[in-house]
Coordinates of C-alpha atoms in Angstrom, one line a residue:
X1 CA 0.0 0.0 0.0
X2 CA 1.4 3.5 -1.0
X3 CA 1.9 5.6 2.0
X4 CA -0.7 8.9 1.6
X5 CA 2.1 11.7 1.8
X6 CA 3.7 9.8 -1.1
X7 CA 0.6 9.8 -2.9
X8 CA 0.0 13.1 -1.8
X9 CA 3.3 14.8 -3.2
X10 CA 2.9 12.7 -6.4
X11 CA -0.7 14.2 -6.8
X12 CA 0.4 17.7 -6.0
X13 CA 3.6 16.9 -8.7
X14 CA 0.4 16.9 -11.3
X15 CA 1.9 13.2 -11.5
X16 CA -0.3 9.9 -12.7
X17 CA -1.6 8.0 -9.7
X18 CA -1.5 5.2 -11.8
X19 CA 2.4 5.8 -11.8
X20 CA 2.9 4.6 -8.1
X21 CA 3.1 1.4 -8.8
X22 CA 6.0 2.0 -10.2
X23 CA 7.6 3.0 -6.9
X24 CA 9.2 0.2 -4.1
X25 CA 9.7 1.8 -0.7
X26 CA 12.8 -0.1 1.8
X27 CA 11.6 1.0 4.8
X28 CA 14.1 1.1 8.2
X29 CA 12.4 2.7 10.5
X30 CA 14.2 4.1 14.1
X31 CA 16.7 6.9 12.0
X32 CA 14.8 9.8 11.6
X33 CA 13.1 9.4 15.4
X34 CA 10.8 12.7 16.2
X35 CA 7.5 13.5 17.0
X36 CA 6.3 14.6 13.3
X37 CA 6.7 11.8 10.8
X38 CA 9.8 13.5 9.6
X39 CA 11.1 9.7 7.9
X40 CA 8.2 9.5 6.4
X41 CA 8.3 13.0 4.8
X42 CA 12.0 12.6 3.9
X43 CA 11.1 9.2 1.9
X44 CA 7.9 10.6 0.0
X45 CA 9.9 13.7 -1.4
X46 CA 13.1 11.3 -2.4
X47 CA 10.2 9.2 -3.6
X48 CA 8.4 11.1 -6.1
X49 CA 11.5 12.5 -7.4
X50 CA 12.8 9.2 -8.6
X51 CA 9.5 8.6 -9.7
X52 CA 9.3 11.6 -11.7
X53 CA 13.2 11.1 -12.8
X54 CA 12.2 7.4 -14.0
X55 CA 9.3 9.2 -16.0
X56 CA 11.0 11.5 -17.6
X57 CA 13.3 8.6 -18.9
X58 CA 11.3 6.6 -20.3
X59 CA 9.5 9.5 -21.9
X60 CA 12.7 10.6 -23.0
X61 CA 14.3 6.8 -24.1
X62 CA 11.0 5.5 -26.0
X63 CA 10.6 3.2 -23.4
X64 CA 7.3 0.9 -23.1
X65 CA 7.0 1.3 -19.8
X66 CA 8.2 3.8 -16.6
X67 CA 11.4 1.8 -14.9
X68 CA 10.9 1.0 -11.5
X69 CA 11.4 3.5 -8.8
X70 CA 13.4 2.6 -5.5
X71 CA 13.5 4.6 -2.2
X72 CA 15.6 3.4 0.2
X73 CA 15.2 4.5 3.7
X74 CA 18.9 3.9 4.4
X75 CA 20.2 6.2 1.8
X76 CA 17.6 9.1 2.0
X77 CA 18.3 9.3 5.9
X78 CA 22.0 9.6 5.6
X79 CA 21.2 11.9 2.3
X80 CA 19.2 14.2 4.7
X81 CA 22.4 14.3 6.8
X82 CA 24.7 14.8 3.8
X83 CA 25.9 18.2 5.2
X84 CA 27.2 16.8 8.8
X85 CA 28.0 13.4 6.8
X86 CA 30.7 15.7 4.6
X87 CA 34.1 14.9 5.5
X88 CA 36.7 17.1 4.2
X89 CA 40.0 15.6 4.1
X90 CA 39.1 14.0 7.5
X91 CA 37.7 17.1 8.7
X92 CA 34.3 17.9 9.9
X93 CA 31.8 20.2 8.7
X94 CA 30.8 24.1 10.3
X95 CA 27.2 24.1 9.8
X96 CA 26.4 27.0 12.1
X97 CA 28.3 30.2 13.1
X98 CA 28.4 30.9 17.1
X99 CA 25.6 33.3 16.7
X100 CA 23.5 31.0 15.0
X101 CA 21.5 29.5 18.2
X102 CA 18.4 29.8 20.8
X103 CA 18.9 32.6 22.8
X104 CA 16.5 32.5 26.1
X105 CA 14.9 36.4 25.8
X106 CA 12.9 38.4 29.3
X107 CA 9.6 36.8 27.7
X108 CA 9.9 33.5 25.4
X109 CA 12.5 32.1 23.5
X110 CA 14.6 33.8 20.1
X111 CA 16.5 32.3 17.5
X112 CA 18.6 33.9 15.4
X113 CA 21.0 32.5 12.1
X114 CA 23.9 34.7 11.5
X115 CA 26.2 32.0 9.6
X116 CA 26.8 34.5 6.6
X117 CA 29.4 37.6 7.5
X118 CA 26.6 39.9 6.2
X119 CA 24.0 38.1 8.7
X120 CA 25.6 38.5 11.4
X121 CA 26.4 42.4 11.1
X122 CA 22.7 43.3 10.8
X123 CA 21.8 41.0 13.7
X124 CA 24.7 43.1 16.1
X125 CA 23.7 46.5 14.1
X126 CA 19.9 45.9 15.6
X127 CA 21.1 44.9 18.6
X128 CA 22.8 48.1 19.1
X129 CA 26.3 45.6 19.6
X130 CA 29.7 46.2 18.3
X131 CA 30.6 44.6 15.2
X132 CA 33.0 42.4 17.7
X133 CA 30.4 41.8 20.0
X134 CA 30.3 37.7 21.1
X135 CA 27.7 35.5 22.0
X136 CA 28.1 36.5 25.8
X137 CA 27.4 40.3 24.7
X138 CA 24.4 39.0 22.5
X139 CA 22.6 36.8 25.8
X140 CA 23.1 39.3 28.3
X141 CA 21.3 41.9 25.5
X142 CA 18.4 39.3 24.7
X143 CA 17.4 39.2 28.3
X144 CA 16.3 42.3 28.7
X145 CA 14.0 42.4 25.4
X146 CA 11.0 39.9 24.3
X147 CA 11.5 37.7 21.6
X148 CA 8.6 39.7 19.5
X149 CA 10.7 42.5 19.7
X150 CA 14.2 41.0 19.0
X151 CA 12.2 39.7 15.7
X152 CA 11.2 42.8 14.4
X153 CA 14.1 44.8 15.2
X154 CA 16.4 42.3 13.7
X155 CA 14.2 41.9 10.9
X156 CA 13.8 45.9 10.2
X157 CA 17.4 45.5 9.7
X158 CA 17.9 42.8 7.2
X159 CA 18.7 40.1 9.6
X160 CA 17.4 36.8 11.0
X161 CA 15.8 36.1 14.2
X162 CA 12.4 34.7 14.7
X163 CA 10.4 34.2 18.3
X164 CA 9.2 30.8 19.4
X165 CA 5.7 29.9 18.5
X166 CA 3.7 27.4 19.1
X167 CA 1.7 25.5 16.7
X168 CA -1.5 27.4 17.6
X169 CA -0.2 30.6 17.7
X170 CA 1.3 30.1 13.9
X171 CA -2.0 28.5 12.6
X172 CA -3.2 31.6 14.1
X173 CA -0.5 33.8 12.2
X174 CA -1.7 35.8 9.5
X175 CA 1.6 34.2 7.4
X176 CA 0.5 30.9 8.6
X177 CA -3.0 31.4 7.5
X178 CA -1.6 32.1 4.2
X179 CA 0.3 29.1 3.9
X180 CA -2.3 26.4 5.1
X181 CA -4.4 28.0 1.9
X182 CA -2.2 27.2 -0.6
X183 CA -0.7 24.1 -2.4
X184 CA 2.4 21.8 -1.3
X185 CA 3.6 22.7 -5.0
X186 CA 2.4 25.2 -6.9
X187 CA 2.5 24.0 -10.5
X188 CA 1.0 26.3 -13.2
X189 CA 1.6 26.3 -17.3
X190 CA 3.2 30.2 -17.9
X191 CA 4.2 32.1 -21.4
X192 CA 3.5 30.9 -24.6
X193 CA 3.7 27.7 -25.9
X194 CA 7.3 26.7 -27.6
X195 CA 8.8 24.2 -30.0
X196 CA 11.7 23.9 -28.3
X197 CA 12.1 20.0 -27.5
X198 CA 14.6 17.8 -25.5
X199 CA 16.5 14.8 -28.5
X200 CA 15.7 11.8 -27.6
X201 CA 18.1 9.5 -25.0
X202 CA 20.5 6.6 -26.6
X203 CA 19.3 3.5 -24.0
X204 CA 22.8 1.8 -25.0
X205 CA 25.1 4.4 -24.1
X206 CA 25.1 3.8 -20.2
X207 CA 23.0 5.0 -17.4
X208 CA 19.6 6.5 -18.1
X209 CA 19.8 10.4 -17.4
X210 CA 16.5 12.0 -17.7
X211 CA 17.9 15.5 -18.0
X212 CA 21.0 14.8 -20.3
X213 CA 21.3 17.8 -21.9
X214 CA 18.8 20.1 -20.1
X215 CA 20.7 23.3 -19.0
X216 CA 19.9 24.9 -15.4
X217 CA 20.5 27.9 -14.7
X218 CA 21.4 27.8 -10.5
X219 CA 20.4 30.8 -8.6
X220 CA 20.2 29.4 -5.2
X221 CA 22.2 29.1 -1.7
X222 CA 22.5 27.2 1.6
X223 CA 20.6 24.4 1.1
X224 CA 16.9 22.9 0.0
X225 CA 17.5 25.2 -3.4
X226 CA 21.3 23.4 -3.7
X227 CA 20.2 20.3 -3.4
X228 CA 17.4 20.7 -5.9
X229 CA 20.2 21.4 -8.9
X230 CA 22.5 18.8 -7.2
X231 CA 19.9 16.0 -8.0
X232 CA 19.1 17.0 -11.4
X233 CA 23.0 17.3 -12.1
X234 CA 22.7 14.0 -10.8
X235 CA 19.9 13.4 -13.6
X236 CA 22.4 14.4 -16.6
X237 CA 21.5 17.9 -16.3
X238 CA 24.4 21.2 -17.2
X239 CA 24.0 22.3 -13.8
X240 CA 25.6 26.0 -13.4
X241 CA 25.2 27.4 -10.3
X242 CA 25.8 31.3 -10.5
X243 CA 26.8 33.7 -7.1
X244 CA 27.6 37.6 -7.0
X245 CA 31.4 37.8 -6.9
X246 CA 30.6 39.8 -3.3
X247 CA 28.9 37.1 -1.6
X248 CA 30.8 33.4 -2.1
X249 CA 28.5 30.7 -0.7
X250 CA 30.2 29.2 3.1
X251 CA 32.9 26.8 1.7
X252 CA 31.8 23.2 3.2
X253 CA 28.1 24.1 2.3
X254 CA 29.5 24.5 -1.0
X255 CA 31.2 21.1 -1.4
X256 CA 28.1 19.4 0.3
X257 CA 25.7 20.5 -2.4
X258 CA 28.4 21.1 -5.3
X259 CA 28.5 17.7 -6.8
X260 CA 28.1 17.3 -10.9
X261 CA 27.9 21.3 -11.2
X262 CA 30.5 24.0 -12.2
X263 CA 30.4 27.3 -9.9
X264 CA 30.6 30.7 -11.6
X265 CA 30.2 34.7 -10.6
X266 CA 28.0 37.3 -12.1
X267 CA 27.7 40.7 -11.6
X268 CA 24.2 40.5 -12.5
X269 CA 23.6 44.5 -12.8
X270 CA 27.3 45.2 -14.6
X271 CA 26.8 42.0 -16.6
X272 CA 23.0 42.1 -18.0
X273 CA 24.2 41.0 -21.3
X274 CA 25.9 37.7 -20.3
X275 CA 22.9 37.1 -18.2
X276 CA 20.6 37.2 -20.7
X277 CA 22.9 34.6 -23.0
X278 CA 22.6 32.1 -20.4
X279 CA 19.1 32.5 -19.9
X280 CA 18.3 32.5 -23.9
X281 CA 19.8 29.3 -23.9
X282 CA 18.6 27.8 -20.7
X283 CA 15.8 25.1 -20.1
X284 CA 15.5 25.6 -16.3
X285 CA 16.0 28.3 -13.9
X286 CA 16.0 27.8 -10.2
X287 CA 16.3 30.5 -7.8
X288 CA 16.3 30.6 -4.4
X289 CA 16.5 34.0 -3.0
X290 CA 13.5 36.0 -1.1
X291 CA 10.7 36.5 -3.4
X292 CA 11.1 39.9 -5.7
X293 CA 14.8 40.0 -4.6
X294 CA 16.1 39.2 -8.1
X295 CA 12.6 40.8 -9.8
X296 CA 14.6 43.9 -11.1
X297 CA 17.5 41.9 -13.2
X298 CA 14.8 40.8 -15.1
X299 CA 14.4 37.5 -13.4
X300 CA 10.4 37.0 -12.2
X301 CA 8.7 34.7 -13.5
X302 CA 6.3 36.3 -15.5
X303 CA 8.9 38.3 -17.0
X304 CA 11.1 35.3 -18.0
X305 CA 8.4 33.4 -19.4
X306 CA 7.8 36.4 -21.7
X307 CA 11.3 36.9 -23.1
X308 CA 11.9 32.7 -23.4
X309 CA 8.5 30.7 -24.1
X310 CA 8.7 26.8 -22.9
X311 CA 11.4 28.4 -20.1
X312 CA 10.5 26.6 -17.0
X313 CA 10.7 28.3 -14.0
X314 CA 11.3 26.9 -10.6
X315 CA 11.6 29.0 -7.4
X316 CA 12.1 28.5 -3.6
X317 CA 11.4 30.5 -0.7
X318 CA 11.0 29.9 3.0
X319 CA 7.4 31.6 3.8
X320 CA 5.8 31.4 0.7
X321 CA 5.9 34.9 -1.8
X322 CA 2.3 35.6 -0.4
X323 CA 1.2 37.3 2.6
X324 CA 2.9 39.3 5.4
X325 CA 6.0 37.5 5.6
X326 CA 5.9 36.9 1.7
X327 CA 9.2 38.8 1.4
X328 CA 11.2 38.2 4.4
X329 CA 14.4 35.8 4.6
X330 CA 14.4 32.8 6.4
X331 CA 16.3 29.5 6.7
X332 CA 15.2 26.1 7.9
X333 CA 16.0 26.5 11.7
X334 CA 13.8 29.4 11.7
X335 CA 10.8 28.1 9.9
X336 CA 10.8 25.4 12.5
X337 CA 10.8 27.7 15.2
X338 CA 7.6 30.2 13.7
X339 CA 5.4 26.9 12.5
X340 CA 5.4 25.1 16.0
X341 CA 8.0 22.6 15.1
X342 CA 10.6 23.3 17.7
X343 CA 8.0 24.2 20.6
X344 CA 6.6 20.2 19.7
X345 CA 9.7 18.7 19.6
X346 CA 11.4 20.5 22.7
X347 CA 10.4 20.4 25.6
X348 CA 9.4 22.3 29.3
X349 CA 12.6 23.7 29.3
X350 CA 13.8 24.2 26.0
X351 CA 12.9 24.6 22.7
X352 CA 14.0 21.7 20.1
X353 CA 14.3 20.5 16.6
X354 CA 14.1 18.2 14.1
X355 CA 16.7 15.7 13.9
X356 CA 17.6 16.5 10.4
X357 CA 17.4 19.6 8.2
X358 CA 14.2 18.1 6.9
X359 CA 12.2 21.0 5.3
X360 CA 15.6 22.2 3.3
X361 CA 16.1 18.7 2.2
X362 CA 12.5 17.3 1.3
X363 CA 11.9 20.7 -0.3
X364 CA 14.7 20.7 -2.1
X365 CA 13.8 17.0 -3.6
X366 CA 10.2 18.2 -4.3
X367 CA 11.6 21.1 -6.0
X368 CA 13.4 18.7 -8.3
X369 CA 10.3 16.5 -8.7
X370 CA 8.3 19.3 -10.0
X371 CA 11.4 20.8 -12.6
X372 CA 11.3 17.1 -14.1
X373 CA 7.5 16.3 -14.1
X374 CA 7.5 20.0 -16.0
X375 CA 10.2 18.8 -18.7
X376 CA 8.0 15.3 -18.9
X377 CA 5.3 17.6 -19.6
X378 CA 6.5 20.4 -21.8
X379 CA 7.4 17.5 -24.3
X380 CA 4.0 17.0 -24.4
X381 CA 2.8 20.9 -25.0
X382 CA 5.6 23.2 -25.7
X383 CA 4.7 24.9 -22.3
X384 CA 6.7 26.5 -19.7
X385 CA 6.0 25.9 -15.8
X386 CA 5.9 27.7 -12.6
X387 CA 7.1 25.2 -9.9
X388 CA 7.1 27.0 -6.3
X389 CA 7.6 25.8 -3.0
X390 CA 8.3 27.2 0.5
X391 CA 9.7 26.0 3.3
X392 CA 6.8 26.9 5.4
X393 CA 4.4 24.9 3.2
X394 CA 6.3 21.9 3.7
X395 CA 6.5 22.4 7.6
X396 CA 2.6 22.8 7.6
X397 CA 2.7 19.2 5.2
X398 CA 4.2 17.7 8.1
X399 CA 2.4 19.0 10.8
X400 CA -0.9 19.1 9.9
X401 CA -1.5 17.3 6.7
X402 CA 0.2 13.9 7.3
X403 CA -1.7 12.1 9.7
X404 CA -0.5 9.1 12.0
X405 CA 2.5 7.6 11.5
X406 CA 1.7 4.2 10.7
X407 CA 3.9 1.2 12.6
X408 CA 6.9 0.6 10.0
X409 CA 7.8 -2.4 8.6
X410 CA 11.5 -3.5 7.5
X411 CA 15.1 -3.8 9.0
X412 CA 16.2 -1.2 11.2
X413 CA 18.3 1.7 10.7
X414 CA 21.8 0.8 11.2
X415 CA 23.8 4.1 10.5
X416 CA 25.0 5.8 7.6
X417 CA 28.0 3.8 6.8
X418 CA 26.5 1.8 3.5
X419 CA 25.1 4.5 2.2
X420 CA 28.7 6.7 2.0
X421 CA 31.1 6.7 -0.1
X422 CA 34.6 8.7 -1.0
X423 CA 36.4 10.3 -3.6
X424 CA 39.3 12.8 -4.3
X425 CA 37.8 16.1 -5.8
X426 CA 39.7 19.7 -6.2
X427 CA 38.7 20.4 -2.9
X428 CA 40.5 17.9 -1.5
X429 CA 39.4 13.9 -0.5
X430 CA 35.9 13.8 -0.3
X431 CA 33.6 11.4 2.1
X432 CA 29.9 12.3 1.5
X433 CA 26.6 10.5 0.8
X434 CA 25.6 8.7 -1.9
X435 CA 22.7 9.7 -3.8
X436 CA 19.6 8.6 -2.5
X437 CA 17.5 9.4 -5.9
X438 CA 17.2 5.6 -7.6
X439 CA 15.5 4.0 -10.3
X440 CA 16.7 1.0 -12.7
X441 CA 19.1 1.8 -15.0
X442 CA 19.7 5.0 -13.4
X443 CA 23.0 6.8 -12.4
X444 CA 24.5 5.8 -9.0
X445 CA 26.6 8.5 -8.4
X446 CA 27.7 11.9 -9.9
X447 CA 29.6 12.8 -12.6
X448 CA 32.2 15.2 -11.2
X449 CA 33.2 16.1 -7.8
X450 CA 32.6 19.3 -6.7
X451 CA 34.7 22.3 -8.0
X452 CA 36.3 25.5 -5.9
X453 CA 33.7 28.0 -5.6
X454 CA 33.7 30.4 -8.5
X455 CA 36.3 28.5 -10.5
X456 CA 34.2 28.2 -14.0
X457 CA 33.6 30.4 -16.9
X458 CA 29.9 31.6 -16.7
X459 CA 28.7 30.0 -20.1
X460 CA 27.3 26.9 -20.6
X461 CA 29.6 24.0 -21.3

């Protein structure tokens, strides 16, 4: 029996139900142990994007029928791990800068993320704190004010903090009302129809890459919108990830997420022109800034479906590009924190979380799912998409929309160690986490390590 969020991603993919019998679930239950049914999330979004990988495939390959899909608890756990799993040379990740924690405030609790240099200056600038201010200077401060106001004031000045909520008082939120109305993925035709068509696949000339050939234009960061392009660069797909020269992506997130893509910088008001090659030539754009941040180069939506018909579109947030909070940044830890996550899994006296980064990694799966079940159908119709998730819509998946957890079946859980595997890269030698997106006759790994940050031309190869 398919699991209901499995059927319910696939059916909010615009995929065919009849389809999920294509899919075999290896479940291993006792990894991803919380009170949401975070392992059950993690394997519907690795799920449905195999499923949709293996469709495009056999769309692609003339094939007579969809190959089987395989989701393997085992390697999408340790995959939603991949970027404390990283080893570097033998050395361990930094996934979170010293000002990135809970911070107890005079009324309720405060978390702020200050892992980016920029980050953190705005969060000491609206604290009133010296630029060389430490996380001693920061908890005596956050005693004296309420969470509420730490939020705003940080907020007001470009930075990230956001005050402990409950799940009540976020169902309650005007943001979270606006989320609980809309879809998991939003999935709408945009433009005009095109003739612009992917060539068919060799079946004979090894793996089975559904995107061979499909060029991706990355605008994303951190990680759900990373690890989006670093599945479909799994897939076949020219995956080139694109950063202003002034802002370089934190170096280990970058090797986590930087596998089978080259990493380039654009000025992207000085250098308009090659912009707009790349994009004339592209077949998918992801971005995963704030909503509206990158509207004025050109690069909403609406505008790029009317310059490139049959362009799909894909675009992340973390609260959704709707309602009050429709423009404001936000990471992972703190969409767990607003939506009732981490009041649920904490407890009297503290706040928690949960025990994986799951919203930034099943997001950035679904993401995928929706960029391939838009090329399976633009083959059909010549028509661009519009593929959006958030963050928040995920969380509110998983807390409110996913029932009981059912009692699991299967082996347990019995660490990552199968599921990784090494290499030597530029970067240096590389343990990491396999790929946990499989379907028969599919790739196993990635093509090309990861590559210094910046170090490619910004063209397509």
């Amino acid at each position: 029996m398919i699991d209901p969020m499995i059927k319910s991603a696939w059916v909010a993919l615009g995929g065919d139900r009849a389809l999920l019998g294509r899919l075999v679930c290896v479940e291993r239950p006792g990894a991803l142990i919380a009170r949401f049914p975070v392992q059950r999330l993690a394997r519907a979004c690795v799920g449905t994007c195999a499923l949709a990988a293996a469709e495009l495939g056999a769309l692609r390959a003339g094939l007579d029928s969809v190959p089987r899909a395989v989701v393997d608890d085992g390697a999408v756990v340790t995959a939603f791990h991949s970027e404390r799993l990283l080893r570097i040379d033998g050395r361990a990740p930094v996934n979170f800068a010293p000002l990135s924690r809970w911070w107890r405030a005079a009324y309720g609790w405060v978390r702020t993320h200050a892992n980016y240099p920029h980050h953190r200056e705005r969060l000491l600038g609206a604290l009133g704190l010296p630029d060389g201010a430490g996380p001693e200077d920061v908890e005596r401060l956050l005693l004296e004010r309420s969470a509420l106001e730490v939020e705003e004031a940080v907020y007001a000045a470009g930075g990230l903090a956001v005050a402990l909520r409950t799940p009540g008082q976020w169902t309650a939120h005007p943001q979270g009302v606006e989320v609980a109305r809309r879809p998991l993925v939003e999935h709408t035709p945009i433009g005009a129809a095109s003739t612009r068509q992917l060539p068919p696949l060799d079946r004979d000339s090894g793996p089975l890459l559904p995107a061979a050939g499909v060029r991706v234009l990355d605008l994303t960061r951190v990680i759900a919108g990373p690890v989006a392009t670093r599945t479909l660069a799994l897939l076949g797909a020219d995956v080139l990830r694109v950063d202003a020269p002034e802002l370089p992506e934190l170096p280990d997130q970058h090797a986590d997420t930087g596998f089978g893509k080259r990493s380039a910088t654009l000025e992207l008001t000085a250098d308009s022109e090659a912009l707009e090659e790349l994009l004339a030539s592209a077949d998918v754009v992801v971005t995963g800034y704030r909503p509206g941040a990158l509207d004025r180069f050109g690069l909403a939506a609406e505008a790029l479906a009317e310059r490139y018909p049959g362009l799909i579109v894909a675009q992340l947030s973390a609260w959704g590009a709707y309602g009050p909070w429709g423009e404001r940044r936000g990471f992972d830890s703190l969409v767990q924190v607003a939506t009732g996550i981490a009041a649920t899994e904490g407890s009297t006296m503290e706040p928690g979380a949960l025990p994986a980064q799951a919203l930034d990694h099943g997001s950035g799966y679904l993401l995928a799912a929706g960029v391939l079940r838009a090329l399976s159908e633009r083959s059909r119709d010549g028509q661009g998409r519009l593929v959006r998730l958030a963050l928040a819509r995920t969380a509110h998946w998983l807390t409110a929309e996913a029932g009981r957890d059912p009692r699991p079946g299967g082996p347990a859980y019995e660490g990552p160690f199968a599921w990784l595997t090494e290499r030597d890269s530029p970067l240096g030698h590389l343990r990491y986490a396999r790929p946990p997106v499989s379907f028969t006759g599919g790739p196993t790994d990635w093509a090309t390590p990861p590559v210094p940050w910046g170090s490619s031309p910004a063209t397509w190869s």
